[in-house]
Coordinates of C-alpha atoms in Angstrom, one line a residue:
X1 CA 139.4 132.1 80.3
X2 CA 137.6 129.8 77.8
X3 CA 134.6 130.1 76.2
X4 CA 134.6 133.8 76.6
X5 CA 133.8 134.4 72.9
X6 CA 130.6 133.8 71.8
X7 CA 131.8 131.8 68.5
X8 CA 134.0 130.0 70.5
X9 CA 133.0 126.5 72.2
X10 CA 134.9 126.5 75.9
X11 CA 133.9 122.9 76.0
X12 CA 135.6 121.8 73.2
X13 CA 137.8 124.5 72.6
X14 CA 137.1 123.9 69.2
X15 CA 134.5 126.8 67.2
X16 CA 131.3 125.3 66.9
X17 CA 130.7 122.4 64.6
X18 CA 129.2 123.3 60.8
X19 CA 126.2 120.9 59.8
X20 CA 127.9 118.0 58.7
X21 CA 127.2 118.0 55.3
X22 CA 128.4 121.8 55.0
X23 CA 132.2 120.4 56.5
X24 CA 132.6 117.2 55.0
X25 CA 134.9 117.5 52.5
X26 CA 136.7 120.8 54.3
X27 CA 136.9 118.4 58.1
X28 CA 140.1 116.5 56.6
X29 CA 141.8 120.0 55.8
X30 CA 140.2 122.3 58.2
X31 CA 142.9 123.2 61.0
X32 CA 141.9 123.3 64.5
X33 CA 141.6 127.1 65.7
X34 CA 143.8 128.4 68.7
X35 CA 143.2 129.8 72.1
X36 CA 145.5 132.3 73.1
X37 CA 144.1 133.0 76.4
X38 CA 146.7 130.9 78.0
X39 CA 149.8 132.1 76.3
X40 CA 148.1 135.6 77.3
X41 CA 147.6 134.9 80.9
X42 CA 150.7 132.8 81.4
X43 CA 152.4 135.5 80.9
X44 CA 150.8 137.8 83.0
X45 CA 151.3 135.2 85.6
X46 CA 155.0 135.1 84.9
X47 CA 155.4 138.6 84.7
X48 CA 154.0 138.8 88.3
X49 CA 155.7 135.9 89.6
X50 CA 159.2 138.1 88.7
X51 CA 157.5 141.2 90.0
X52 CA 156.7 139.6 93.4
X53 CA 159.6 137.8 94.1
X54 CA 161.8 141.0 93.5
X55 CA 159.5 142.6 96.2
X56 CA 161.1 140.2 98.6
X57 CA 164.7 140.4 97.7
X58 CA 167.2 139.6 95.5
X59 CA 166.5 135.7 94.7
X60 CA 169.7 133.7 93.3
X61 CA 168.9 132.5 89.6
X62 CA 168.1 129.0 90.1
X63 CA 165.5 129.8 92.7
X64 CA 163.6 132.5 90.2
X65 CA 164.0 130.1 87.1
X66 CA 162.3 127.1 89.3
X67 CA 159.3 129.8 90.8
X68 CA 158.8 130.8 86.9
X69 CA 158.3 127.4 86.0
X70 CA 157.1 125.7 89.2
X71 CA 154.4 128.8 89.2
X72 CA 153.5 127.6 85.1
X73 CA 153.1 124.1 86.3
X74 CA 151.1 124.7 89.2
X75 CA 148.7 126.8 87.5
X76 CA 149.0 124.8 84.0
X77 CA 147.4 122.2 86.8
X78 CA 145.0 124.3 88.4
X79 CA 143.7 125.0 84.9
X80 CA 143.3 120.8 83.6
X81 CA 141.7 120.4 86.8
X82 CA 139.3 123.4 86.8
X83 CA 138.0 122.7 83.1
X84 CA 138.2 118.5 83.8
X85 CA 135.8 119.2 86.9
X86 CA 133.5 121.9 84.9
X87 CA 133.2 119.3 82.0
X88 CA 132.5 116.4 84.2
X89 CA 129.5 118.4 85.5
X90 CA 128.4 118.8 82.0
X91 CA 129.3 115.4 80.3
X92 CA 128.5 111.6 82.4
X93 CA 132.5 110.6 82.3
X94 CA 135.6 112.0 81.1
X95 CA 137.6 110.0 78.3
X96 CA 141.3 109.8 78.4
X97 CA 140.9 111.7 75.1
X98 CA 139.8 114.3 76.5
X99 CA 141.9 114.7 79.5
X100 CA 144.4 114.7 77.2
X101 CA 142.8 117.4 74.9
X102 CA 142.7 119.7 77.8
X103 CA 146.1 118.9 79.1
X104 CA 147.5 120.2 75.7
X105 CA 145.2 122.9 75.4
X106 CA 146.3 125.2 78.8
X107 CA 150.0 124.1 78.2
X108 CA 150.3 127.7 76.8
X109 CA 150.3 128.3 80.5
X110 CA 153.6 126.5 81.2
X111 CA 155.3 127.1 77.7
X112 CA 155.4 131.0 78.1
X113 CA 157.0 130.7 81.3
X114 CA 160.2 129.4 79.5
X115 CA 161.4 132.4 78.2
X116 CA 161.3 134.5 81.0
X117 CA 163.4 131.8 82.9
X118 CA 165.5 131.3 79.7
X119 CA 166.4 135.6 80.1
X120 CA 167.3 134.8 83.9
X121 CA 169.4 132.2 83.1
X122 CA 171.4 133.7 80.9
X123 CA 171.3 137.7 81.9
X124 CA 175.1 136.6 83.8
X125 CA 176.5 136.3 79.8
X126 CA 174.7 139.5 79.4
X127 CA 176.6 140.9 82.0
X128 CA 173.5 141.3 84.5
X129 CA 173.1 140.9 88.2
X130 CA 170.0 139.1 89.4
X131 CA 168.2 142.1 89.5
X132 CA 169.3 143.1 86.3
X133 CA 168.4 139.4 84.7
X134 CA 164.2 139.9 87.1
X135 CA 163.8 143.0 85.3
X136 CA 164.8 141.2 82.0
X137 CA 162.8 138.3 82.4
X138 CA 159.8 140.7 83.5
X139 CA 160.3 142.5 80.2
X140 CA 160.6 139.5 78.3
X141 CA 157.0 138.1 79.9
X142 CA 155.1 142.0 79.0
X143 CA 156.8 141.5 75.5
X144 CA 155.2 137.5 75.2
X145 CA 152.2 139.0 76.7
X146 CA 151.5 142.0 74.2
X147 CA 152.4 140.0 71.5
X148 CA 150.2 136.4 72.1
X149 CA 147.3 139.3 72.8
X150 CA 148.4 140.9 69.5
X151 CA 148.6 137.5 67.6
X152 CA 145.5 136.1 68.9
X153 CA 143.2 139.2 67.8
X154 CA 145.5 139.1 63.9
X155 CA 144.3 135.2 63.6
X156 CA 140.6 136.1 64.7
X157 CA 140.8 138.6 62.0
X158 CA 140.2 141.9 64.0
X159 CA 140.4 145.6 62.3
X160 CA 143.7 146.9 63.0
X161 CA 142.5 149.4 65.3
X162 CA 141.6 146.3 67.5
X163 CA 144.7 144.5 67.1
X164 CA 146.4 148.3 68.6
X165 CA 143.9 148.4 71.5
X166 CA 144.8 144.6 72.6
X167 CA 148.2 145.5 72.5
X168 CA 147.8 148.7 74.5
X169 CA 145.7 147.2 76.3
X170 CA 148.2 144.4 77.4
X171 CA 150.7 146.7 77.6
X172 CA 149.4 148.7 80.1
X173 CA 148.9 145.5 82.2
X174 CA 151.9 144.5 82.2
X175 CA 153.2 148.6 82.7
X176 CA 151.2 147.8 86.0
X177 CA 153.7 144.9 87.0
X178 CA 156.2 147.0 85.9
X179 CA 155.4 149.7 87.9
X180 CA 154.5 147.4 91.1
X181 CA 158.0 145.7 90.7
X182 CA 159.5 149.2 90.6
X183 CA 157.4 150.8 93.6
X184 CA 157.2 148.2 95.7
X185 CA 161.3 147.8 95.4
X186 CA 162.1 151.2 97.2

């Protein structure tokens, strides 16, 4: 999901660099830009990790809280690897630097997985059943995912009409899950 936009350098994951006397005096201040696309797809992912296990049955709490964060781990890896073995093929050898770099850059991945697991967890206090606490961790992960998508386009500095169509846009994704979950349950 990196390097999708065309200011932004997927190799890196950095924008691309200014000529060097232009940042100078702005590199010590300058903050280092964002990429959502993790935080947007981990959520998706968790949101159809709840979805799909609810197809099966009814999974006891522990189980769904270790497949939400099992799944984030898995695929947090999947990513570090996929991006390591890209940039390999581009760059002669890989520094420990930037294995690391990537490492924290798709943690998003694993991170949004958390609160979903965090609403099964606790849906018993909320008086919830383990189907009640899936369809509360499933609206938890549509809710992360509309709003990463909704945050990600405010700090690019899209119109506000864009900033509504990535949320409606996301929210019909996840209004898929939703509807998956629901369809495939009867």
């Amino acid at each position: 999901m990196k390097g999708h936009n065309a200011e932004h350098d997927g190799a890196t994951g950095q924008e691309p660099a200014e000529p060097a006397a232009a940042t100078a005096p702005a590199a010590a201040t300058a903050a280092r830009k964002t990429d959502y696309a993790g935080a947007v797809y981990g959520s998706l992912l968790a949101a159809s990790v709840v979805a799909g296990a609810g197809t099966l049955g009814s999974f006891p709490r522990l189980e769904l809280v270790l497949l939400l964060l099992g799944t984030g781990v898995v695929f947090w890896a999947a990513h570090v690897y996929a991006r390591l073995v890209g940039e390999r093929l581009v760059h002669e050898s890989l520094s420990g630097q930037e294995i690391r770099r990537v490492c924290v850059d798709e943690w998003p991945i694993v991170k949004v997985a958390v609160p979903p697991a965090v609403a099964v967890a606790v849906s018993p206090v909320l008086g919830l059943g383990p189907d009640g606490g899936a369809w509360l961790a499933l609206g938890v992960a549509v809710a992360e995912q509309v709003g990463w998508a909704s945050v990600a386009v405010v700090r690019a500095g899209a119109s506000r009409r864009l900033v509504v169509v990535a949320g409606a846009v996301n929210l019909l994704l996840g209004l898929i899950i939703v509807a998956l979950k629901a369809g495939l349950q009867h």
